[in-house]
PDB file of C-alpha atoms in Angstrom:
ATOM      1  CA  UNK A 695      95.087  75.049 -98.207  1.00  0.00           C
ATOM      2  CA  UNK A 696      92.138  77.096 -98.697  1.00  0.00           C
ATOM      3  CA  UNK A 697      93.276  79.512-101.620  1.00  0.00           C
ATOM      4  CA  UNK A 698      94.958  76.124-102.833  1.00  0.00           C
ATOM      5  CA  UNK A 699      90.971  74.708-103.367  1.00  0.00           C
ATOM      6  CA  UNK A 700      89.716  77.994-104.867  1.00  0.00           C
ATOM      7  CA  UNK A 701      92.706  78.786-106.946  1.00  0.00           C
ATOM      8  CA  UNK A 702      90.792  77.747-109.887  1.00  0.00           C
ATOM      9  CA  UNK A 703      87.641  79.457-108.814  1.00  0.00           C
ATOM     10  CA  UNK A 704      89.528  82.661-108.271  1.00  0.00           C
ATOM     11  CA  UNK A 705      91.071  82.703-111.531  1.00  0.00           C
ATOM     12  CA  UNK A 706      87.788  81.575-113.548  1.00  0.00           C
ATOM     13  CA  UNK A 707      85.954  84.827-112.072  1.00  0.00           C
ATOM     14  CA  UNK A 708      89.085  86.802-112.896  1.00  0.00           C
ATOM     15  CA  UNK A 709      89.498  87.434-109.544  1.00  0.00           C
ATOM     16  CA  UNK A 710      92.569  89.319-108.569  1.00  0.00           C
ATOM     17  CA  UNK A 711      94.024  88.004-105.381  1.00  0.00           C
ATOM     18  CA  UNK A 712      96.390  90.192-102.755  1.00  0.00           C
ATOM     19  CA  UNK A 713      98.303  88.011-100.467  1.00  0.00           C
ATOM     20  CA  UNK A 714      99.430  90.782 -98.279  1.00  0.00           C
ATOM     21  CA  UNK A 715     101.009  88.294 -95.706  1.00  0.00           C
ATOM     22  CA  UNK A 716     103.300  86.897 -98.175  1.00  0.00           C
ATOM     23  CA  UNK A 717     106.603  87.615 -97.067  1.00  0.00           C
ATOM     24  CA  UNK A 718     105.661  88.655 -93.515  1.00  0.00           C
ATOM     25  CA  UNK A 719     108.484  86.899 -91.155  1.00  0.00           C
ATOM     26  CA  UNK A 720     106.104  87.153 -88.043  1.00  0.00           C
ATOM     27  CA  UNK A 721     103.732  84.719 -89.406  1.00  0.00           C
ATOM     28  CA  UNK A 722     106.149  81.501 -89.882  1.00  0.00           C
ATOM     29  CA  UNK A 723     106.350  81.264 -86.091  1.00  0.00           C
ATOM     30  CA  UNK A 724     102.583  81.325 -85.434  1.00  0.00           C
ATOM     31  CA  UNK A 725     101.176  78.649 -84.223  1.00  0.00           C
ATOM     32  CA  UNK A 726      97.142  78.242 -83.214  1.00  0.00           C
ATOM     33  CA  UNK A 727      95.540  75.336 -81.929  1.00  0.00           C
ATOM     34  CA  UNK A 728      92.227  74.804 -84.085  1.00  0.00           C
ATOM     35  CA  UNK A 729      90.725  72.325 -85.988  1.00  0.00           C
ATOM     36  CA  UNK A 730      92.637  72.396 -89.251  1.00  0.00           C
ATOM     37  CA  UNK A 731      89.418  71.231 -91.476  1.00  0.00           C
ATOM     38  CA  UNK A 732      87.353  73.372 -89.868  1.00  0.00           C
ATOM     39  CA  UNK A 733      89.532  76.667 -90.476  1.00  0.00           C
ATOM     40  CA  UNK A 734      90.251  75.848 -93.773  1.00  0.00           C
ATOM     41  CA  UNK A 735      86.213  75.470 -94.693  1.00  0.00           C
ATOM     42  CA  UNK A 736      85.675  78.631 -92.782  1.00  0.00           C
ATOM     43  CA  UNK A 737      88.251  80.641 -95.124  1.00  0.00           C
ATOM     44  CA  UNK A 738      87.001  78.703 -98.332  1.00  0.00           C
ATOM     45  CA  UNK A 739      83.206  79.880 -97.149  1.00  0.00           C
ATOM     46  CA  UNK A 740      84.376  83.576 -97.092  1.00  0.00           C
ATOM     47  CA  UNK A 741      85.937  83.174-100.538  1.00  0.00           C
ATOM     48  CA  UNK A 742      82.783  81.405-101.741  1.00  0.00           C
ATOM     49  CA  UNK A 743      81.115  84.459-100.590  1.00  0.00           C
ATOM     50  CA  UNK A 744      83.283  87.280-102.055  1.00  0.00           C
ATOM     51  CA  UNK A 745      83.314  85.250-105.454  1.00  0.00           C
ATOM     52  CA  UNK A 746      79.618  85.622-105.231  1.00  0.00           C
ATOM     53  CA  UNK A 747      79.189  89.531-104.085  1.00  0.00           C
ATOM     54  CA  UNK A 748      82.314  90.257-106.414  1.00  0.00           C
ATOM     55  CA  UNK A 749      80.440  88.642-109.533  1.00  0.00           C
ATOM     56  CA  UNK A 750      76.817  90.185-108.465  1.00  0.00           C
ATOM     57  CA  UNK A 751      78.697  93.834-108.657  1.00  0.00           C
ATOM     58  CA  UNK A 752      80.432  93.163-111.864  1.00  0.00           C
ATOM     59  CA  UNK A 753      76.524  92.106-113.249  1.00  0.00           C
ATOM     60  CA  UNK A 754      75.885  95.710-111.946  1.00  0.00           C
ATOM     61  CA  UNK A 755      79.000  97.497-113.396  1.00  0.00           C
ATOM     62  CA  UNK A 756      78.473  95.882-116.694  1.00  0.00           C
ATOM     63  CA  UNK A 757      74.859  96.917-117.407  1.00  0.00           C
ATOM     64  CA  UNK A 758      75.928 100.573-116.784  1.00  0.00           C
ATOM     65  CA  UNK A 759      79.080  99.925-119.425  1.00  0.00           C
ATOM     66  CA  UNK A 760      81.502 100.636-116.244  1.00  0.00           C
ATOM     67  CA  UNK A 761      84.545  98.953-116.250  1.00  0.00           C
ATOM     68  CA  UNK A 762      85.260  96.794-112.308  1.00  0.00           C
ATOM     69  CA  UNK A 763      88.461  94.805-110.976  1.00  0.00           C
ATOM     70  CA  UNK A 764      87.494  92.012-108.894  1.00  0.00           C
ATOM     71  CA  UNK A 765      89.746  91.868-105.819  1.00  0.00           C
ATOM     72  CA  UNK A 766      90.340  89.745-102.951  1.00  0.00           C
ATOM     73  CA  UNK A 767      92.456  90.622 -99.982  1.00  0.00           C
ATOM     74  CA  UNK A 768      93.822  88.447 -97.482  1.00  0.00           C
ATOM     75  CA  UNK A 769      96.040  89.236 -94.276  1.00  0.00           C
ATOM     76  CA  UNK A 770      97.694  87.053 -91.472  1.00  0.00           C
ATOM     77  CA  UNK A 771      98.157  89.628 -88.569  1.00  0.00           C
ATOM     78  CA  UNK A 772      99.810  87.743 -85.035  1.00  0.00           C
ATOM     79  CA  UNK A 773      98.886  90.083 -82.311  1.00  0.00           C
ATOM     80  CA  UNK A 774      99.504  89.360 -78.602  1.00  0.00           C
ATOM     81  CA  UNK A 775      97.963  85.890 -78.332  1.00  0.00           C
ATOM     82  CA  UNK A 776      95.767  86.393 -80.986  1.00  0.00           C
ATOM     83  CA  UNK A 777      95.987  85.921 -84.701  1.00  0.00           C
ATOM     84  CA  UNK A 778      93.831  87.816 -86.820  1.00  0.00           C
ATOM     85  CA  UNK A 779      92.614  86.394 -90.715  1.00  0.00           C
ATOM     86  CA  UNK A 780      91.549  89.218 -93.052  1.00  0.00           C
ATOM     87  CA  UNK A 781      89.321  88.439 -96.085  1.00  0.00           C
ATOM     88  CA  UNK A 782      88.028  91.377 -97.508  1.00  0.00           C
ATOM     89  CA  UNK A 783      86.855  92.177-101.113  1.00  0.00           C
ATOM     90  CA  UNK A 784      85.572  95.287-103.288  1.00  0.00           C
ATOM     91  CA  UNK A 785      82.009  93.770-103.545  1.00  0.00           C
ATOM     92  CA  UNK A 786      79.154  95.077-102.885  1.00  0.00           C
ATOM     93  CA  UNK A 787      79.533  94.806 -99.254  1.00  0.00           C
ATOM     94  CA  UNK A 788      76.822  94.621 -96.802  1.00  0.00           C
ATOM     95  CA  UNK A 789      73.232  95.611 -97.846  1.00  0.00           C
TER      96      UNK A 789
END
């Protein structure tokens, strides 16, 4: 649901998404007991923010005439008991 409400977003910054858990049998099965609003405005915060890092380094890239590919990676990995959600991005990263 969240890459569903920044679809739009994503492709308007030319953003170039990798759905690496597409496909992956292990996650159909998963189940996790959270509040479905609240996860899905937690993952649409940490797209908000790579939008904004990934744009602030293409600024960057531009004034020095470099060329940059905005991309956004996302990951379901079940574990144990666990499931971990990877968003990551080739931003700027932490200053």
């Amino acid at each position: 649901q969240a890459l569903f409400n920044t679809e739009y977003r994503l492709e308007a910054h030319n953003i170039v998404l990798i759905k690496k858990y597409s496909g992956n049998s292990q996650i159909k099965n998963v189940r996790c007991k959270v509040a479905r609003n609240l996860m899905i405005s937690t993952v649409m915060n940490l797209i908000d923010n790579s939008i904004y890092w990934l744009d602030q380094k293409n600024f960057k890239k531009k004034e020095k005439k470099e060329t940059f590919e905005k991309k956004l990676y996302i990951d379901i990995i079940p574990e144990n008991e666990f499931v971990n959600i990877i968003v990551a991005d080739n931003g700027t990263g932490i200053l």
